[in-house]
Coordinates of C-alpha atoms in Angstrom, one line a residue:
Chain B
M8 CA -1.9 28.3 10.1
S9 CA -2.6 30.5 12.5
E10 CA -5.5 32.9 11.2
T11 CA -6.5 35.9 12.2
T12 CA -9.9 35.6 12.2
A13 CA -11.0 39.1 13.3
V14 CA -10.7 42.1 9.9
N15 CA -7.8 44.7 11.0
P16 CA -10.7 47.7 11.5
S17 CA -7.6 49.9 9.7
L18 CA -7.3 47.9 6.5
E19 CA -10.8 50.3 5.6
A20 CA -9.0 53.4 5.7
E21 CA -5.9 52.0 4.3
A22 CA -8.5 51.1 1.3
I23 CA -9.4 54.8 0.5
T24 CA -5.9 55.6 1.1
T25 CA -3.7 53.2 -1.0
V26 CA -0.1 54.1 -0.1
E27 CA 2.6 52.6 -2.7
R28 CA 4.3 49.4 -1.3
G29 CA 7.0 47.8 -3.1
Q30 CA 6.8 43.7 -3.1
W31 CA 9.6 43.1 0.1
A32 CA 7.2 45.5 1.8
L33 CA 4.5 43.4 0.8
V34 CA 5.7 40.5 2.1
A35 CA 7.0 41.9 5.7
R36 CA 3.8 42.8 6.1
R37 CA 2.0 39.8 5.4
F38 CA 4.5 37.6 7.4
F39 CA 3.9 40.1 9.9
R40 CA 0.9 39.1 10.5
H41 CA 1.3 35.6 10.3
R42 CA 1.1 35.1 14.5
L43 CA 2.5 32.1 14.3
A44 CA 5.8 33.1 12.1
V45 CA 6.4 36.0 14.2
V46 CA 6.3 33.7 17.1
G47 CA 9.0 31.1 15.6
L48 CA 11.2 34.8 14.5
V49 CA 11.3 36.4 17.8
L50 CA 11.6 32.3 19.8
F51 CA 14.3 32.1 16.8
V52 CA 16.1 35.3 17.6
L53 CA 16.6 34.3 21.2
V54 CA 18.3 31.1 20.2
L55 CA 20.6 33.3 18.0
L56 CA 21.5 35.6 20.6
F57 CA 22.2 32.4 22.9
A58 CA 24.4 31.0 21.2
F59 CA 25.7 33.5 19.6
V60 CA 25.9 36.8 22.0
L61 CA 25.5 34.8 25.8
P62 CA 28.4 33.5 25.9
Y63 CA 30.7 36.1 26.2
F64 CA 28.9 37.2 28.9
W65 CA 28.9 33.4 30.7
T66 CA 31.3 32.7 33.1
W67 CA 31.9 29.1 32.0
D68 CA 32.5 28.0 28.3
Y69 CA 32.3 24.4 27.0
K70 CA 35.7 23.2 27.7
I71 CA 36.7 20.6 31.2
H72 CA 37.5 22.9 34.5
P73 CA 39.4 20.6 37.5
E74 CA 37.5 23.4 39.4
I75 CA 33.8 22.6 38.1
P76 CA 32.1 19.7 40.7
S77 CA 30.7 16.7 38.7
R78 CA 26.6 15.6 37.6
A79 CA 26.3 18.8 39.9
A80 CA 22.7 20.0 40.0
P81 CA 21.1 22.6 38.5
S82 CA 22.2 25.7 40.5
L83 CA 22.6 29.8 40.3
D84 CA 26.4 28.8 39.8
H85 CA 25.7 25.8 36.4
P86 CA 22.0 26.3 35.6
F87 CA 21.9 23.4 33.8
G88 CA 24.1 21.3 36.2
T89 CA 27.5 20.1 34.9
D90 CA 28.4 16.7 33.0
K91 CA 30.3 13.6 34.5
A92 CA 33.3 14.7 32.9
G93 CA 32.6 18.3 34.8
R94 CA 32.3 20.3 31.7
D95 CA 29.9 23.6 33.3
Q96 CA 26.1 22.2 30.7
L97 CA 24.8 25.9 30.2
G98 CA 28.2 26.7 28.3
A99 CA 28.1 23.4 26.9
V100 CA 24.5 23.5 25.6
M101 CA 25.2 27.4 24.2
R102 CA 28.4 26.3 22.5
A103 CA 27.1 22.9 20.9
T104 CA 24.2 25.2 19.5
A105 CA 25.8 27.6 18.3
Q106 CA 28.0 24.6 16.6
S107 CA 25.3 23.5 15.1
L108 CA 23.7 26.6 14.1
K109 CA 27.0 26.7 11.9
V110 CA 26.8 23.9 10.4
A111 CA 23.0 24.8 9.4
F112 CA 23.4 28.0 7.8
V113 CA 26.5 27.3 6.0
V114 CA 24.6 24.0 4.7
A115 CA 21.8 26.3 4.1
L116 CA 23.7 29.0 2.4
G117 CA 25.6 27.7 -0.3
S118 CA 23.5 24.5 -0.8
T119 CA 20.8 27.0 -1.4
V120 CA 23.5 29.1 -3.7
I121 CA 24.7 26.6 -5.4
G122 CA 20.7 24.5 -6.1
A123 CA 20.0 28.5 -7.3
L124 CA 22.7 28.9 -9.8
I125 CA 22.4 24.4 -11.3
G126 CA 18.9 24.4 -11.3
A127 CA 18.8 27.9 -12.9
V128 CA 21.3 26.5 -15.6
A129 CA 19.5 23.6 -16.1
G130 CA 16.5 25.5 -17.0
Y131 CA 17.7 28.1 -19.4
Y132 CA 19.7 26.3 -21.7
R133 CA 17.2 22.8 -21.8
G134 CA 19.0 20.4 -23.4
W135 CA 21.5 18.0 -23.1
V136 CA 23.0 20.3 -20.0
D137 CA 19.8 20.0 -18.7
A138 CA 19.7 16.4 -19.0
L139 CA 22.7 16.2 -17.6
L140 CA 22.7 17.9 -14.5
M141 CA 19.3 16.3 -13.9
R142 CA 20.5 13.0 -14.0
V143 CA 23.1 14.2 -11.8
V144 CA 20.6 15.1 -9.0
D145 CA 18.9 11.8 -9.7
V146 CA 21.9 9.9 -8.8
L147 CA 23.0 11.7 -5.6
F148 CA 19.1 11.1 -4.7
V149 CA 19.5 7.4 -4.6
I150 CA 22.2 8.0 -3.0
P151 CA 21.2 7.7 0.9
F152 CA 23.5 11.0 2.7
I153 CA 23.4 9.9 5.6
V154 CA 25.7 7.5 5.1
I155 CA 27.6 8.4 2.0
T156 CA 28.4 11.6 4.2
A157 CA 29.5 9.4 7.3
A158 CA 31.9 7.6 5.2
I159 CA 33.7 10.0 4.2
A160 CA 33.6 12.5 7.5
G161 CA 34.6 9.2 9.0
A162 CA 37.9 9.9 6.9
I163 CA 38.7 12.9 7.8
D164 CA 41.9 11.7 9.8
S165 CA 42.7 15.0 12.3
S166 CA 39.2 15.4 14.6
V167 CA 36.0 16.7 11.9
K168 CA 35.1 20.2 12.4
W169 CA 31.9 22.3 12.3
Y170 CA 32.6 23.1 8.4
H171 CA 33.9 19.6 7.5
M172 CA 30.3 18.7 8.7
A173 CA 28.7 21.8 6.2
L174 CA 30.9 21.4 3.3
I175 CA 30.2 17.7 3.5
L176 CA 25.7 17.8 4.1
M177 CA 26.6 21.0 1.6
V178 CA 27.5 18.1 -1.1
F179 CA 24.0 16.5 -1.1
G180 CA 21.8 19.3 0.1
W181 CA 21.4 21.6 -3.2
L182 CA 19.1 19.3 -5.0
S183 CA 15.4 20.1 -4.0
I184 CA 16.4 23.4 -3.9
S185 CA 18.4 22.9 -7.9
R186 CA 14.4 21.1 -9.0
A187 CA 12.4 23.5 -7.3
V188 CA 14.1 26.6 -8.9
R189 CA 14.9 24.2 -12.5
A190 CA 11.0 24.3 -12.5
E191 CA 10.2 27.5 -12.7
V192 CA 12.7 29.1 -14.7
L193 CA 11.5 26.7 -17.3
S194 CA 8.2 28.7 -17.6
L195 CA 9.9 31.5 -16.3
R196 CA 12.1 31.5 -19.5
E197 CA 9.6 31.2 -22.2
K198 CA 8.7 35.3 -20.9
E199 CA 8.5 38.2 -22.8
F200 CA 10.8 40.0 -19.7
I201 CA 13.4 37.4 -20.3
E202 CA 13.3 37.7 -24.4
A203 CA 13.7 40.7 -24.3
A204 CA 16.5 40.9 -21.7
R205 CA 18.3 38.6 -24.6
A206 CA 16.4 41.0 -27.5
A207 CA 18.7 43.4 -25.9
G208 CA 21.9 41.8 -25.8
G209 CA 21.7 40.3 -22.5
S210 CA 24.4 37.4 -22.1
A211 CA 23.1 34.0 -20.7
W212 CA 25.0 34.4 -17.3
H213 CA 23.7 38.3 -16.9
I214 CA 19.9 36.5 -17.8
I215 CA 20.5 34.0 -15.5
V216 CA 21.5 36.5 -12.6
K217 CA 19.7 39.3 -13.0
H218 CA 16.5 38.7 -14.2
L219 CA 15.9 34.9 -13.6
I220 CA 16.8 33.9 -10.1
P221 CA 15.8 37.0 -8.6
N222 CA 11.8 35.8 -10.2
T223 CA 12.5 32.4 -8.0
M224 CA 13.4 34.5 -4.7
S225 CA 10.7 33.0 -3.2
V226 CA 11.2 29.8 -4.0
I227 CA 14.6 30.1 -2.7
I228 CA 14.0 31.4 0.7
V229 CA 11.9 29.1 1.7
S230 CA 13.7 26.6 0.5
V231 CA 16.4 28.0 2.9
T232 CA 14.5 27.7 5.8
L233 CA 13.8 24.7 5.5
Q234 CA 17.9 23.6 4.5
I235 CA 18.2 24.7 8.0
A236 CA 16.1 22.6 9.4
F237 CA 17.2 19.6 7.9
A238 CA 20.9 20.3 8.3
I239 CA 20.5 21.1 12.2
L240 CA 18.7 17.1 12.3
S241 CA 21.3 16.0 10.3
E242 CA 24.2 17.6 12.0
T243 CA 22.9 16.7 15.3
T244 CA 21.9 12.9 13.8
L245 CA 25.5 12.5 12.1
S246 CA 27.6 13.5 15.9
F247 CA 24.7 11.3 17.8
L248 CA 26.3 8.1 15.7
G249 CA 29.7 9.5 16.7
L250 CA 30.5 10.1 13.0
G251 CA 30.4 13.9 12.7
I252 CA 31.7 16.8 15.5
Q253 CA 34.3 15.1 17.4
S254 CA 35.2 15.9 21.0
P255 CA 36.7 17.8 22.5
D256 CA 34.5 19.7 20.6
T257 CA 31.2 19.7 21.1
S258 CA 27.2 19.3 19.4
L259 CA 23.5 19.5 20.4
G260 CA 24.3 15.6 19.1
L261 CA 27.5 14.9 20.9
L262 CA 26.1 16.3 24.0
I263 CA 22.2 13.8 23.5
D264 CA 25.0 10.9 23.1
A265 CA 26.3 11.5 26.7
A266 CA 23.4 11.6 27.9
Q267 CA 22.4 8.1 27.2
G268 CA 20.1 6.1 30.1
V269 CA 19.8 9.4 31.6
A270 CA 16.2 10.5 31.2
F271 CA 14.4 9.5 33.4
N272 CA 17.3 9.4 36.8
Q273 CA 18.4 12.7 38.6
Y274 CA 20.0 13.7 35.6
W275 CA 16.9 14.3 33.2
Y276 CA 17.6 17.5 32.3
L277 CA 21.5 16.3 30.6
F278 CA 19.2 14.8 28.5
Y279 CA 16.1 17.1 27.4
I280 CA 17.5 20.6 27.2
P281 CA 19.8 20.0 24.2
G282 CA 16.7 17.9 22.8
F283 CA 14.9 20.9 23.7
M284 CA 17.4 23.5 21.9
V285 CA 17.3 20.7 18.7
I286 CA 13.5 20.7 18.3
L287 CA 12.7 24.3 19.0
I288 CA 15.6 25.2 16.2
A289 CA 13.4 22.9 13.9
L290 CA 10.5 24.3 15.5
T291 CA 10.4 27.7 15.0
I292 CA 12.8 27.9 11.4
N293 CA 9.6 25.5 10.1
F294 CA 7.4 27.9 11.2
I295 CA 9.6 31.3 10.1
G296 CA 9.6 29.4 6.8
D297 CA 6.2 28.3 6.8
G298 CA 5.3 32.6 7.3
L299 CA 7.8 33.2 4.4
R300 CA 6.1 30.9 1.8
D301 CA 2.5 32.3 2.5
A302 CA 3.7 35.7 2.3
M303 CA 5.7 35.2 -1.2
D304 CA 3.0 33.6 -2.4
P305 CA 1.1 36.3 -5.0
R306 CA -2.0 34.1 -5.6
Q307 CA -2.0 35.8 -2.0
T308 CA -4.6 38.5 -1.3
M309 CA -3.1 41.2 1.0
V310 CA -5.7 40.8 3.6
R311 CA -5.7 36.9 4.8
R312 CA -8.9 34.9 5.5
Chain S
M24 CA 1.7 -0.1 -19.2
V25 CA 3.9 -3.1 -19.0
V26 CA 5.6 -0.9 -21.6
F27 CA 6.3 2.2 -19.3
I28 CA 7.3 -0.3 -16.6
I29 CA 10.3 -1.1 -19.2
R30 CA 10.8 2.2 -19.9
R31 CA 11.2 3.4 -16.7
V32 CA 12.8 0.2 -15.3
L33 CA 15.7 0.2 -18.2
V34 CA 15.8 5.1 -17.7
M35 CA 16.7 3.3 -13.8
I36 CA 19.6 1.6 -14.9
P37 CA 22.1 3.8 -15.4
V38 CA 20.9 6.3 -12.5
L39 CA 21.8 2.7 -10.4
I40 CA 25.0 2.7 -12.4
G41 CA 25.7 6.3 -12.1
A42 CA 25.0 6.0 -8.1
T43 CA 27.1 3.0 -8.1
I44 CA 30.8 4.5 -9.5
L45 CA 29.8 7.9 -7.9
S46 CA 29.7 6.2 -4.3
F47 CA 32.6 2.9 -5.3
L48 CA 34.2 6.7 -5.4
L49 CA 33.6 8.3 -2.6
V50 CA 33.7 5.2 -0.4
D51 CA 37.1 4.4 -2.3
L52 CA 38.8 8.2 -1.5
T53 CA 37.8 8.2 2.1
N54 CA 38.4 4.7 3.5
D55 CA 41.8 2.4 3.4
P56 CA 40.5 -0.4 4.8
V57 CA 44.1 -1.7 3.7
Q58 CA 45.9 0.2 6.2
Q59 CA 43.2 0.4 9.0
Q60 CA 44.1 -3.2 9.2
V61 CA 47.8 -3.0 9.3
F62 CA 46.8 0.0 12.1
E63 CA 44.9 -2.3 14.1
I64 CA 47.4 -5.9 13.9
Q65 CA 50.3 -3.1 14.6
Q66 CA 47.8 -2.3 17.7
S67 CA 47.1 -5.9 18.9
T68 CA 51.0 -7.1 18.3
G69 CA 52.9 -4.1 19.0
E70 CA 55.2 -5.1 16.1
P71 CA 55.5 -3.3 12.6
V72 CA 53.3 -5.0 10.3
P73 CA 55.3 -6.2 7.8
Q74 CA 55.7 -5.9 4.5
S75 CA 54.4 -9.6 2.6
T76 CA 50.9 -9.0 5.3
V77 CA 49.7 -6.0 4.2
D78 CA 50.9 -7.1 0.6
A79 CA 48.5 -10.9 1.0
L80 CA 45.9 -7.7 2.5
E81 CA 46.0 -5.5 -0.6
A82 CA 45.9 -8.4 -3.1
N83 CA 42.6 -10.0 -0.2
L84 CA 40.7 -7.3 -0.8
Y85 CA 41.8 -6.0 -4.3
Y86 CA 43.5 -2.4 -3.0
D87 CA 46.4 -3.5 -4.9
R88 CA 44.9 -2.3 -8.1
S89 CA 43.6 1.3 -9.6
I90 CA 39.7 2.5 -8.7
P91 CA 38.6 1.8 -12.0
E92 CA 39.9 -1.3 -12.2
R93 CA 38.7 -2.8 -8.9
Y94 CA 34.9 -0.5 -9.4
W95 CA 34.9 -2.9 -12.9
L96 CA 36.0 -5.9 -10.9
W97 CA 33.3 -5.6 -8.2
L98 CA 30.5 -4.9 -10.6
T99 CA 31.7 -7.9 -13.3
G100 CA 34.3 -10.3 -11.5
I101 CA 36.0 -10.4 -14.7
G102 CA 40.0 -11.1 -13.8
D103 CA 39.4 -11.6 -10.1
T104 CA 41.3 -14.1 -8.5
N105 CA 40.4 -15.0 -5.3
G106 CA 36.9 -15.7 -6.9
D107 CA 34.7 -13.5 -4.5
I108 CA 34.0 -10.7 -6.1
G109 CA 31.4 -9.4 -9.1
L110 CA 28.6 -7.9 -8.5
L111 CA 27.0 -9.2 -11.6
Q112 CA 27.8 -12.6 -10.8
G113 CA 26.3 -12.1 -7.3
K114 CA 29.3 -12.0 -5.8
W115 CA 29.7 -8.3 -3.4
G116 CA 33.1 -8.4 -2.6
P117 CA 35.3 -9.5 -0.1
S118 CA 35.0 -8.0 3.6
I119 CA 37.3 -7.4 5.5
E120 CA 36.6 -9.7 8.2
G121 CA 37.6 -12.0 6.4
S122 CA 36.5 -15.0 4.5
A123 CA 34.1 -16.3 6.8
T124 CA 31.3 -13.7 6.4
D125 CA 29.8 -13.4 3.1
I126 CA 28.9 -10.0 2.9
G127 CA 25.8 -11.6 0.6
Q128 CA 24.6 -13.9 3.1
E129 CA 24.6 -10.7 5.7
I130 CA 22.7 -8.2 3.9
T131 CA 20.5 -10.6 2.8
D132 CA 19.6 -11.5 6.1
R133 CA 19.5 -8.0 8.0
F134 CA 17.1 -7.3 4.7
A135 CA 14.0 -9.0 6.2
V136 CA 14.7 -8.0 10.1
T137 CA 14.7 -4.5 8.0
L138 CA 12.2 -4.7 6.2
R139 CA 9.9 -6.0 9.7
L140 CA 10.9 -2.2 11.1
V141 CA 9.9 0.1 7.5
L142 CA 7.3 -1.8 6.7
F143 CA 5.7 -1.7 10.2
A144 CA 6.9 1.5 10.8
T145 CA 5.8 2.7 7.1
I146 CA 1.4 0.9 7.7
A147 CA 1.3 2.2 10.3
S148 CA 3.1 6.7 9.4
I149 CA 0.4 6.2 7.3
G150 CA -2.8 4.9 8.8
L151 CA -2.3 7.7 11.3
A152 CA -1.3 10.0 8.7
I153 CA -4.1 9.6 7.3
L154 CA -6.7 9.6 9.4
T155 CA -5.4 13.3 11.3
G156 CA -5.2 14.4 8.1
V157 CA -8.5 13.0 7.6
I158 CA -9.9 15.3 10.8
S159 CA -8.2 17.9 11.2
A160 CA -9.6 18.6 7.7
V161 CA -12.7 18.4 7.9
K162 CA -12.8 19.7 10.9
Q163 CA -10.6 23.1 10.0
Y164 CA -9.2 26.0 12.0
S165 CA -10.8 23.8 14.7
K166 CA -8.6 23.5 18.5
L167 CA -8.6 19.5 17.1
D168 CA -7.4 20.8 13.7
Y169 CA -4.6 23.4 15.6
T170 CA -4.0 20.6 18.0
L171 CA -3.2 17.8 15.8
T172 CA -1.0 20.6 13.5
F173 CA 1.1 21.7 16.3
I174 CA 1.6 17.9 17.0
G175 CA 2.8 17.7 13.0
F176 CA 5.4 20.1 13.6
L177 CA 6.9 19.5 16.6
A178 CA 6.3 15.6 14.7
L179 CA 8.8 17.0 12.1
A180 CA 11.1 18.9 14.2
M181 CA 11.9 16.3 17.0
P182 CA 15.6 14.4 15.5
I183 CA 14.6 10.3 15.4
F184 CA 18.0 9.7 17.6
W185 CA 16.0 11.4 20.2
L186 CA 12.9 10.3 20.1
A187 CA 14.1 7.2 19.7
S188 CA 16.0 6.9 23.0
L189 CA 13.6 9.1 25.2
L190 CA 11.1 6.1 24.1
K191 CA 14.0 4.0 24.6
E192 CA 14.0 4.4 28.3
A193 CA 10.3 5.5 28.5
A194 CA 10.1 1.6 28.0
V195 CA 12.4 0.4 30.9
Q196 CA 10.6 2.5 32.4
T197 CA 7.4 1.0 32.3
N198 CA 8.2 -2.6 32.6
D199 CA 9.9 -1.5 35.8
A200 CA 7.2 0.5 37.3
L201 CA 4.5 -2.3 35.9
G202 CA 6.7 -5.4 36.8
T203 CA 7.1 -6.3 33.7
N204 CA 8.4 -7.5 30.4
L205 CA 6.7 -6.2 28.1
F206 CA 8.7 -4.0 26.0
K207 CA 12.0 -5.8 24.5
T208 CA 14.5 -2.6 24.2
Y209 CA 17.3 -4.8 22.5
G210 CA 17.2 -6.7 19.8
S211 CA 15.1 -7.8 17.2
G212 CA 13.4 -11.5 18.1
T213 CA 15.2 -13.9 21.3
T214 CA 18.3 -14.9 19.5
G215 CA 17.9 -18.5 18.6
F216 CA 14.0 -18.7 18.9
K217 CA 12.7 -20.8 16.3
G218 CA 9.1 -21.8 14.7
N219 CA 6.6 -21.1 12.8
G220 CA 6.0 -18.2 10.6
W221 CA 3.1 -17.1 13.7
E222 CA 5.3 -18.3 17.0
L223 CA 8.0 -15.9 15.2
F224 CA 6.1 -12.9 14.3
V225 CA 4.3 -13.6 18.3
D226 CA 7.9 -13.2 19.6
A227 CA 9.1 -10.6 17.6
L228 CA 6.4 -8.4 18.3
P229 CA 7.7 -7.1 21.9
Y230 CA 10.6 -6.1 20.4
L231 CA 9.0 -4.1 17.5
I232 CA 6.4 -2.2 19.5
V233 CA 9.2 1.0 20.9
P234 CA 11.1 0.9 17.6
T235 CA 8.7 1.4 15.6
I236 CA 7.0 4.5 17.6
A237 CA 10.2 6.0 17.0
L238 CA 11.0 5.2 13.7
M239 CA 7.2 6.2 12.4
L240 CA 7.0 9.6 13.6
G241 CA 9.2 11.2 10.9
G242 CA 7.3 9.9 8.5
Y243 CA 3.4 10.6 9.7
A244 CA 4.2 14.3 10.3
A245 CA 4.7 15.3 6.4
M246 CA 2.2 13.2 5.1
S247 CA -0.8 14.0 7.8
R248 CA 0.1 17.9 6.4
Y249 CA 0.0 16.4 3.1
Q250 CA -3.6 14.5 3.9
R251 CA -4.7 17.1 5.1
A252 CA -4.4 19.9 1.7
S253 CA -5.5 16.9 0.0
M254 CA -8.2 16.0 1.8
L255 CA -9.0 20.3 1.6
E256 CA -8.8 20.9 -1.8
V257 CA -10.6 17.9 -2.4
M258 CA -13.6 18.8 -0.6
N259 CA -13.7 22.5 -2.2
S260 CA -14.4 20.4 -5.4
D261 CA -17.3 21.2 -7.8
Y262 CA -18.2 16.9 -8.0
V263 CA -18.2 17.8 -3.8
R264 CA -20.5 20.8 -3.6
L265 CA -23.0 18.7 -6.1
A266 CA -22.8 15.6 -3.8
R267 CA -23.8 18.2 -0.8
A268 CA -26.3 19.9 -3.1
K269 CA -28.5 16.4 -4.1
G270 CA -28.8 16.0 -1.1
V271 CA -26.8 13.4 0.1
R272 CA -25.5 13.0 4.1
N273 CA -22.7 15.2 5.0
R274 CA -20.9 11.2 6.3
T275 CA -22.0 9.9 3.0
V276 CA -20.3 13.1 0.8
M277 CA -17.4 12.2 3.0
R278 CA -16.5 9.1 3.0
R279 CA -17.7 8.3 -0.6
H280 CA -16.7 11.0 -2.2
A281 CA -14.6 13.0 -0.8
L282 CA -11.8 10.2 0.6
R283 CA -11.6 8.2 -2.4
T284 CA -10.4 10.8 -4.0
A285 CA -8.0 12.9 -1.4
L286 CA -6.0 9.3 -0.6
I287 CA -5.0 9.4 -4.3
P288 CA -1.6 11.9 -3.4
V289 CA -1.1 9.6 -0.3
A290 CA -0.9 6.9 -1.8
T291 CA 1.6 8.0 -4.0
F292 CA 4.1 9.0 -1.7
A293 CA 3.7 6.4 0.6
P294 CA 6.2 4.2 -1.6
L295 CA 8.6 7.3 -1.0
G296 CA 7.8 7.4 2.5
L297 CA 9.2 3.6 2.7
A298 CA 12.5 4.4 1.6
T299 CA 12.5 7.8 3.6
A300 CA 12.3 5.1 6.6
M301 CA 15.1 3.6 5.2
G302 CA 16.9 6.1 6.2
G303 CA 15.6 6.2 9.6
A304 CA 16.0 3.2 10.9
I305 CA 19.9 3.4 9.9
V306 CA 19.8 5.0 13.9
T307 CA 16.5 3.3 15.1
E308 CA 18.8 0.1 14.6
S309 CA 21.3 1.2 16.0
I310 CA 19.5 2.3 19.4
F311 CA 17.7 -0.7 19.8
G312 CA 20.8 -2.7 19.0
W313 CA 18.8 -4.8 15.5
R314 CA 20.4 -6.6 13.8
G315 CA 19.6 -5.2 11.2
L316 CA 21.2 -3.4 7.2
G317 CA 21.0 0.4 9.0
A318 CA 23.5 -0.8 11.7
Y319 CA 25.7 -2.4 9.7
S320 CA 26.4 -0.4 7.4
L321 CA 27.6 2.2 10.3
K322 CA 29.2 -0.7 11.7
A323 CA 30.9 -1.0 8.3
I324 CA 31.8 2.7 7.7
Q325 CA 33.2 2.7 11.2
D326 CA 35.3 -0.1 10.3
G327 CA 36.4 1.1 6.8
D328 CA 34.5 -2.2 4.7
S329 CA 34.0 -0.9 1.9
F330 CA 32.4 -3.5 -0.2
A331 CA 29.9 -3.7 2.1
V332 CA 29.1 0.0 2.6
M333 CA 28.9 -0.6 -1.7
A334 CA 26.5 -3.4 -0.6
Y335 CA 24.5 -1.1 1.3
L336 CA 24.3 2.0 -0.6
L337 CA 23.4 -0.6 -3.7
I338 CA 20.4 -2.3 -2.1
S339 CA 19.7 1.0 -0.6
G340 CA 19.6 2.3 -4.1
V341 CA 17.5 -0.2 -5.7
V342 CA 14.9 0.1 -2.6
V343 CA 14.6 3.8 -3.1
L344 CA 14.3 3.3 -6.8
T345 CA 11.7 1.7 -6.5
G346 CA 9.6 3.1 -3.9
I347 CA 9.6 5.8 -6.9
L348 CA 8.9 3.6 -9.3
V349 CA 5.9 2.6 -7.5
S350 CA 4.5 6.0 -6.8
D351 CA 4.1 6.7 -10.3
L352 CA 2.3 3.4 -11.6
L353 CA 0.2 4.0 -8.6
Y354 CA -1.0 7.5 -9.0
G355 CA -1.3 5.8 -12.7
V356 CA -3.5 3.7 -11.2
L357 CA -5.3 5.1 -8.9
D358 CA -5.9 8.1 -10.9
P359 CA -8.0 7.7 -13.5
R360 CA -6.8 10.7 -15.5
I361 CA -3.3 9.1 -16.4
R362 CA -2.9 7.3 -18.7
Y363 CA 0.3 5.4 -19.6
E364 CA 0.9 4.7 -23.2

């Protein structure tokens, strides 16, 4: 992606006075040289502030209030306008972004932990454990997750909450991570340091958690970012179809669904702002993931080409 | 090769059976069509539903049996009482719509509609992805490369349902502005239209354009990145350098030497793209009012029509597995370094 073409003049000075740097310091340095990734990170932090902090300072929440006029155009009182039912759209978008992000974070975290553990166990033990776990992955991969998650979400009697969505999406979220981690572990387990750990009497659990998983961290961290993007897009899609988070709570998918047919009339902002938020989150997360992948690639040299 | 195909198909069968067991379990545990039906009858008549009706519903939908029994019945049809269930006998099970609706017939009709959309979208996205990916690679780090890359990222981040809604309204606006009826935004063809193959195609085309654009974007984004990376790798390989060193024209090198090899990964990726597009079609079809498989599955979920949901899951599972198989085979056919025993 963004390539800093000019060689930093301070680099030459560094080459003479070598400073000891840990692996993560190096990763951070490389990451912060990745211009697009840094822009993505800054924007993403702004989105987080918008979703989780700004509501405390804003007059209106996402609920219907009788004193809010219906379908008002954007103004100082209601910067994003108001919707048909009399909700402040800024309040609604903040809440919706927060809900969608909460789903995304929980899915990313949960499915990464599950996927990493299953992948590491499969790769470490090999044999029938590996075969069994990977067949489970195959089976889940074949099931179209939108349909099955919709079927499960539709069955929750009371209105679907964000944590329901997160749990359901998690069931299908861990597949790719487990494959990636397994592939890494398959080669790692033959390395000397694992043999040493085994010789020193380390239990399988100890080796997996303390030695194998930390060494696949680069794969894992990149997959967290991909998972966040995946979860945001899936959650909003399901909510849009009416099979996800239900009103009175709100989600970016629900807001877009409510704004069907207004994209080209005077209420256009109701359609574009929630859509823009989805795109912004997925885009910045992808940029961050791209930057992290480059930064953690051991083949990358200190100086970015 | 034949042995390889047979072996792969044999491996696929247990995976497919496992997938049907798991999805049957999930659909069954979360949906109760009988209860839903009873509730609807109660809503429309306003009276409590007599036990005899409930029993009849249960018997019709085979919900008087346990889940394992019902699965066995769904798969084999051995021991059915109504003669409408048993996948291996070509019967898809009863729909809650009543005996007038045959799930098998419904699925077959709608599969053709969905396939049309998915095929068009996949072909279009592959074509565009190859074009932009190659341009990006050849003009690496140029303004054009950055622009195309950014568009790719944008397409990757854009939810299909949002884009589809936007395009739909944009098409309506265009029609209004031009005073034409160029783009159709509802349905997959003129209802009741009869004609030969070509006439049918001409009739369907205006309905196809906008949904295809909406659906192709998701597949396009990933594939163009892929194409760019593979083209770059080939361009830096020794044999391309050799061709250049021999004095072959740059154009010829690109077209005859580099592009051919660089197409291999994308070609193997394409069948999987078809499978992904099946998922995207669910949203696209429901927005554009197509009577396709995806829309059917959504309706089935909302109605708690378990056997119809199962039928969709099975079809989609077969498509995904076939996609994976074809992708593996293409890899072997296109890449001379790979030999199947």
